[in-house]
Amino acid sequence: MKPHNATDLFFVTEEAEAEMVAAGYEFEPPSHARTASIRELFGWQPGETLSEAVSRHLEKAGAGSGCKPRGEGV
């Protein structure tokens, strides 16, 4: 048997899921997970990029440390 490697991706197929359920495993989402929209999280306004919304949010929160958000705009 191959040892577990944290960098390997692992996908549960429907067949594997059925076998695991039969063995007693449960597939339920974690109770701490939740979703939110960018409007809820950063006060996003139509026409603005996510980077702009995050920057504005950080400035309002007083967390502007000179660091700029990375990544592409939406």
C-alpha positions as YAML, in Angstrom:
chain: A
units: angstrom
residues:
- id: 1
  name: MET
  ca: [0.00, 0.00, 0.00]
- id: 2
  name: LYS
  ca: [1.28, 3.45, -0.95]
- id: 3
  name: PRO
  ca: [1.77, 5.86, 2.02]
- id: 4
  name: HIS
  ca: [-0.43, 8.95, 2.14]
- id: 5
  name: ASN
  ca: [1.12, 12.02, 0.53]
- id: 6
  name: ALA
  ca: [-0.52, 15.34, 1.47]
- id: 7
  name: THR
  ca: [0.28, 16.75, -1.99]
- id: 8
  name: ASP
  ca: [-1.65, 14.00, -3.82]
- id: 9
  name: LEU
  ca: [-5.16, 14.95, -4.87]
- id: 10
  name: PHE
  ca: [-7.88, 12.61, -3.68]
- id: 11
  name: PHE
  ca: [-11.28, 12.30, -5.28]
- id: 12
  name: VAL
  ca: [-14.04, 10.00, -4.04]
- id: 13
  name: THR
  ca: [-15.82, 8.36, -6.95]
- id: 14
  name: GLU
  ca: [-19.45, 7.32, -6.65]
- id: 15
  name: GLU
  ca: [-18.34, 3.69, -6.39]
- id: 16
  name: ALA
  ca: [-15.83, 4.49, -3.63]
- id: 17
  name: GLU
  ca: [-18.45, 6.59, -1.82]
- id: 18
  name: ALA
  ca: [-20.94, 3.70, -1.94]
- id: 19
  name: GLU
  ca: [-18.34, 1.33, -0.49]
- id: 20
  name: MET
  ca: [-17.41, 3.81, 2.22]
- id: 21
  name: VAL
  ca: [-21.07, 4.44, 3.13]
- id: 22
  name: ALA
  ca: [-21.59, 0.67, 3.35]
- id: 23
  name: ALA
  ca: [-18.60, 0.54, 5.71]
- id: 24
  name: GLY
  ca: [-20.15, 3.20, 7.97]
- id: 25
  name: TYR
  ca: [-18.58, 6.45, 6.74]
- id: 26
  name: GLU
  ca: [-20.85, 9.50, 6.58]
- id: 27
  name: PHE
  ca: [-20.64, 12.23, 3.98]
- id: 28
  name: GLU
  ca: [-21.89, 15.48, 5.48]
- id: 29
  name: PRO
  ca: [-20.59, 19.00, 4.92]
- id: 30
  name: PRO
  ca: [-18.72, 20.46, 7.90]
- id: 31
  name: SER
  ca: [-20.96, 22.45, 10.22]
- id: 32
  name: HIS
  ca: [-18.57, 25.42, 10.23]
- id: 33
  name: ALA
  ca: [-18.66, 25.96, 6.45]
- id: 34
  name: ARG
  ca: [-20.83, 28.71, 5.05]
- id: 35
  name: THR
  ca: [-21.04, 30.75, 1.90]
- id: 36
  name: ALA
  ca: [-21.29, 34.48, 1.45]
- id: 37
  name: SER
  ca: [-21.33, 36.76, -1.54]
- id: 38
  name: ILE
  ca: [-18.66, 39.34, -2.27]
- id: 39
  name: ARG
  ca: [-21.33, 41.96, -1.66]
- id: 40
  name: GLU
  ca: [-21.77, 40.66, 1.91]
- id: 41
  name: LEU
  ca: [-18.06, 40.25, 2.55]
- id: 42
  name: PHE
  ca: [-16.61, 43.39, 0.98]
- id: 43
  name: GLY
  ca: [-19.52, 45.67, 0.14]
- id: 44
  name: TRP
  ca: [-18.92, 45.10, -3.58]
- id: 45
  name: GLN
  ca: [-20.65, 47.57, -5.86]
- id: 46
  name: PRO
  ca: [-21.64, 46.86, -9.49]
- id: 47
  name: GLY
  ca: [-18.92, 47.97, -11.89]
- id: 48
  name: GLU
  ca: [-16.07, 47.57, -9.43]
- id: 49
  name: THR
  ca: [-13.50, 44.79, -9.41]
- id: 50
  name: LEU
  ca: [-13.10, 42.47, -6.46]
- id: 51
  name: SER
  ca: [-9.66, 44.00, -5.82]
- id: 52
  name: GLU
  ca: [-11.21, 47.46, -5.60]
- id: 53
  name: ALA
  ca: [-13.90, 46.23, -3.19]
- id: 54
  name: VAL
  ca: [-11.35, 44.47, -0.97]
- id: 55
  name: SER
  ca: [-9.06, 47.53, -0.93]
- id: 56
  name: ARG
  ca: [-11.95, 49.80, 0.02]
- id: 57
  name: HIS
  ca: [-13.07, 47.35, 2.71]
- id: 58
  name: LEU
  ca: [-9.55, 47.19, 4.18]
- id: 59
  name: GLU
  ca: [-9.24, 50.98, 4.16]
- id: 60
  name: LYS
  ca: [-12.58, 51.33, 5.98]
- id: 61
  name: ALA
  ca: [-11.47, 48.73, 8.53]
- id: 62
  name: GLY
  ca: [-8.23, 50.62, 9.10]
- id: 63
  name: ALA
  ca: [-6.24, 47.60, 8.03]
- id: 64
  name: GLY
  ca: [-4.43, 49.37, 5.21]
- id: 65
  name: SER
  ca: [-0.87, 48.27, 5.85]
- id: 66
  name: GLY
  ca: [0.50, 49.29, 2.49]
- id: 67
  name: CYS
  ca: [-0.05, 45.77, 1.16]
- id: 68
  name: LYS
  ca: [-2.13, 45.52, -1.96]
- id: 69
  name: PRO
  ca: [-4.46, 42.61, -2.75]
- id: 70
  name: ARG
  ca: [-3.02, 40.26, -5.34]
- id: 71
  name: GLY
  ca: [-4.80, 38.58, -8.21]
- id: 72
  name: GLU
  ca: [-6.98, 39.48, -11.11]
- id: 73
  name: GLY
  ca: [-10.09, 41.63, -10.95]
- id: 74
  name: VAL
  ca: [-13.43, 39.92, -11.48]
...
